Amino acid sequence: MKTAMSASMVAFGVALSASTGLAEELNVVCSNEQAWCDLMAQNFEIETGIDVAIVRKSTGEVLAQLRAEKGNPKVDVWWGGTGDPHIIAANEGLTTASGVDLSGTVGWAQNMAEMTKGRTVGVHVGLLGMIYNTELLAEKGLTAPACWRDLAKPEYKGEIQVANPNSSGTAYTELATLVQLFGEEEGFQLLADIGRNVNQYTKSGSAPSKATARGETTIGIGFIHDMVSLKKAGFPVTIVSPCEGTGYELGAVSIVDGANLEAAKRWVEYVISAEAQDAALQVGIYTIPSNPNAKTDPDAPDMNSVKLIDYDFMTYGATKTRTRLLDRWTAEVKNAGGAIEE
């Protein structure tokens, strides 16, 4: 219950905040699932006493926001989402080095920090895959997809859902994966062929998997950890790792340039801790954590059991490359089959 405070108490509170260097409120933009965003904010407040204002946005939306607010940022920390946009933000000077000790994290988390001179840190790995609704597949007499090329089959016309890479880091990972797997020309031809079978381009990368689970579409493209949570919830779905190989994300956390550095640094330290990463399982998040002491679920994706490409984060996390590929996708793929947008 709030009570009135004397002027001396208010002055003491202001002085205390100034002496600790911590803001009374930390502004976080989150590109993870909403339930995980909310739980992490709650747990961080309990752990540190720092109030958190958190909002969820897709990675493309966050990158656009940081660019628009350069020099006068409205947020302190960007947590979650695919690593490519975080690398772009780092290269454009939109984020700043955290200076956090990463010695307790696995190598790929530290590699991301090295690539960006400490401006972004890896917090999880997510593997790209496909999901299909077994009941719809049987009802429509369709064969199960096993490979990326299968998704271009005419029998799947109107049966596939995927996110828009202009807003979704998940979908950009798919775009970059197919270009790296097949070469740019063949990759874009495949994207266009798949596009003719797409019924909707969503804003969020996890939306296609959820729509597949609910029976709103037969096939979805997204990250396998999102699909695992749906399968464990009892939905009639099967998860597929494409036969040709697949890409992956390095989910990241970055401190925005101009942020309250000390409070933001506390957030980074917290989200790479085993305690914080353990909490993901409470809300059905089955990513591969960057802290080797964090708990994992036996049904979570296993990097050693999936054929992974050698994803080139520096190339596909470069502003010039991303802009060129997105422009080409919009011109050649987006309207290939007349899919609607969310």
PDB file of N, CA, C and O in Angstrom, residues 57-70 78 85 88-89 92 94 166-167 322:
ATOM      1  N   LYS A  57       8.326  -6.732 -28.980  1.00  0.00           N
ATOM      2  CA  LYS A  57       8.305  -6.371 -30.397  1.00  0.00           C
ATOM      3  C   LYS A  57       9.163  -7.362 -31.172  1.00  0.00           C
ATOM      4  O   LYS A  57      10.134  -7.904 -30.640  1.00  0.00           O
ATOM      5  N   SER A  58       8.826  -7.576 -32.451  1.00  0.00           N
ATOM      6  CA  SER A  58       9.640  -8.424 -33.316  1.00  0.00           C
ATOM      7  C   SER A  58      10.974  -7.735 -33.593  1.00  0.00           C
ATOM      8  O   SER A  58      11.100  -6.507 -33.471  1.00  0.00           O
ATOM      9  N   THR A  59      11.966  -8.531 -33.990  1.00  0.00           N
ATOM     10  CA  THR A  59      13.314  -7.982 -34.149  1.00  0.00           C
ATOM     11  C   THR A  59      13.384  -6.869 -35.197  1.00  0.00           C
ATOM     12  O   THR A  59      14.084  -5.873 -34.997  1.00  0.00           O
ATOM     13  N   GLY A  60      12.676  -7.036 -36.303  1.00  0.00           N
ATOM     14  CA  GLY A  60      12.690  -5.991 -37.326  1.00  0.00           C
ATOM     15  C   GLY A  60      12.115  -4.683 -36.815  1.00  0.00           C
ATOM     16  O   GLY A  60      12.608  -3.600 -37.149  1.00  0.00           O
ATOM     17  N   GLU A  61      11.075  -4.784 -35.990  1.00  0.00           N
ATOM     18  CA  GLU A  61      10.466  -3.587 -35.402  1.00  0.00           C
ATOM     19  C   GLU A  61      11.435  -2.898 -34.450  1.00  0.00           C
ATOM     20  O   GLU A  61      11.526  -1.670 -34.433  1.00  0.00           O
ATOM     21  N   VAL A  62      12.164  -3.702 -33.663  1.00  0.00           N
ATOM     22  CA  VAL A  62      13.107  -3.118 -32.705  1.00  0.00           C
ATOM     23  C   VAL A  62      14.245  -2.421 -33.429  1.00  0.00           C
ATOM     24  O   VAL A  62      14.633  -1.293 -33.069  1.00  0.00           O
ATOM     25  N   LEU A  63      14.780  -3.066 -34.442  1.00  0.00           N
ATOM     26  CA  LEU A  63      15.882  -2.446 -35.187  1.00  0.00           C
ATOM     27  C   LEU A  63      15.444  -1.113 -35.780  1.00  0.00           C
ATOM     28  O   LEU A  63      16.182  -0.122 -35.705  1.00  0.00           O
ATOM     29  N   ALA A  64      14.244  -1.069 -36.335  1.00  0.00           N
ATOM     30  CA  ALA A  64      13.724   0.187 -36.889  1.00  0.00           C
ATOM     31  C   ALA A  64      13.564   1.242 -35.801  1.00  0.00           C
ATOM     32  O   ALA A  64      13.862   2.427 -36.012  1.00  0.00           O
ATOM     33  N   GLN A  65      13.109   0.820 -34.624  1.00  0.00           N
ATOM     34  CA  GLN A  65      12.933   1.757 -33.514  1.00  0.00           C
ATOM     35  C   GLN A  65      14.266   2.337 -33.057  1.00  0.00           C
ATOM     36  O   GLN A  65      14.387   3.552 -32.840  1.00  0.00           O
ATOM     37  N   LEU A  66      15.271   1.472 -32.903  1.00  0.00           N
ATOM     38  CA  LEU A  66      16.579   1.947 -32.445  1.00  0.00           C
ATOM     39  C   LEU A  66      17.187   2.916 -33.445  1.00  0.00           C
ATOM     40  O   LEU A  66      17.837   3.901 -33.055  1.00  0.00           O
ATOM     41  N   ARG A  67      16.989   2.645 -34.725  1.00  0.00           N
ATOM     42  CA  ARG A  67      17.494   3.570 -35.742  1.00  0.00           C
ATOM     43  C   ARG A  67      16.791   4.915 -35.647  1.00  0.00           C
ATOM     44  O   ARG A  67      17.420   5.966 -35.739  1.00  0.00           O
ATOM     45  N   ALA A  68      15.476   4.881 -35.450  1.00  0.00           N
ATOM     46  CA  ALA A  68      14.698   6.121 -35.382  1.00  0.00           C
ATOM     47  C   ALA A  68      15.034   6.929 -34.141  1.00  0.00           C
ATOM     48  O   ALA A  68      14.958   8.161 -34.162  1.00  0.00           O
ATOM     49  N   GLU A  69      15.415   6.234 -33.064  1.00  0.00           N
ATOM     50  CA  GLU A  69      15.664   6.912 -31.786  1.00  0.00           C
ATOM     51  C   GLU A  69      17.157   7.130 -31.508  1.00  0.00           C
ATOM     52  O   GLU A  69      17.532   7.490 -30.391  1.00  0.00           O
ATOM     53  N   LYS A  70      17.994   6.933 -32.520  1.00  0.00           N
ATOM     54  CA  LYS A  70      19.432   7.078 -32.315  1.00  0.00           C
ATOM     55  C   LYS A  70      19.752   8.460 -31.757  1.00  0.00           C
ATOM     56  O   LYS A  70      19.319   9.483 -32.285  1.00  0.00           O
ATOM     57  N   TRP A  78      17.785  -4.335 -25.186  1.00  0.00           N
ATOM     58  CA  TRP A  78      17.066  -5.173 -26.146  1.00  0.00           C
ATOM     59  C   TRP A  78      17.419  -6.605 -25.831  1.00  0.00           C
ATOM     60  O   TRP A  78      18.577  -7.013 -25.930  1.00  0.00           O
ATOM     61  N   PRO A  85      19.958  -9.117 -36.484  1.00  0.00           N
ATOM     62  CA  PRO A  85      19.648  -7.702 -36.258  1.00  0.00           C
ATOM     63  C   PRO A  85      20.435  -7.084 -35.098  1.00  0.00           C
ATOM     64  O   PRO A  85      20.748  -5.884 -35.120  1.00  0.00           O
ATOM     65  N   ILE A  88      23.694  -6.137 -36.569  1.00  0.00           N
ATOM     66  CA  ILE A  88      23.518  -4.922 -37.363  1.00  0.00           C
ATOM     67  C   ILE A  88      23.464  -3.701 -36.454  1.00  0.00           C
ATOM     68  O   ILE A  88      24.115  -2.680 -36.715  1.00  0.00           O
ATOM     69  N   ALA A  89      22.697  -3.797 -35.375  1.00  0.00           N
ATOM     70  CA  ALA A  89      22.594  -2.680 -34.431  1.00  0.00           C
ATOM     71  C   ALA A  89      23.957  -2.340 -33.845  1.00  0.00           C
ATOM     72  O   ALA A  89      24.309  -1.160 -33.680  1.00  0.00           O
ATOM     73  N   GLU A  92      26.095  -0.560 -36.432  1.00  0.00           N
ATOM     74  CA  GLU A  92      25.630   0.801 -36.701  1.00  0.00           C
ATOM     75  C   GLU A  92      25.787   1.728 -35.491  1.00  0.00           C
ATOM     76  O   GLU A  92      25.354   2.880 -35.522  1.00  0.00           O
ATOM     77  N   LEU A  94      24.354   1.493 -32.584  1.00  0.00           N
ATOM     78  CA  LEU A  94      23.105   1.688 -31.854  1.00  0.00           C
ATOM     79  C   LEU A  94      23.158   1.065 -30.468  1.00  0.00           C
ATOM     80  O   LEU A  94      22.324   1.384 -29.619  1.00  0.00           O
ATOM     81  N   ASN A 166      10.835  -9.005 -43.198  1.00  0.00           N
ATOM     82  CA  ASN A 166      11.011  -7.582 -42.922  1.00  0.00           C
ATOM     83  C   ASN A 166      10.703  -7.250 -41.461  1.00  0.00           C
ATOM     84  O   ASN A 166      11.239  -6.280 -40.917  1.00  0.00           O
ATOM     85  N   SER A 167       9.858  -8.041 -40.836  1.00  0.00           N
ATOM     86  CA  SER A 167       9.510  -7.806 -39.431  1.00  0.00           C
ATOM     87  C   SER A 167      10.035  -8.901 -38.517  1.00  0.00           C
ATOM     88  O   SER A 167      10.250  -8.661 -37.324  1.00  0.00           O
ATOM     89  N   ARG A 322      21.718  -7.570 -45.492  1.00  0.00           N
ATOM     90  CA  ARG A 322      20.326  -7.715 -45.049  1.00  0.00           C
ATOM     91  C   ARG A 322      19.388  -6.849 -45.886  1.00  0.00           C
ATOM     92  O   ARG A 322      18.339  -7.319 -46.348  1.00  0.00           O
TER      93      ARG A 322
END
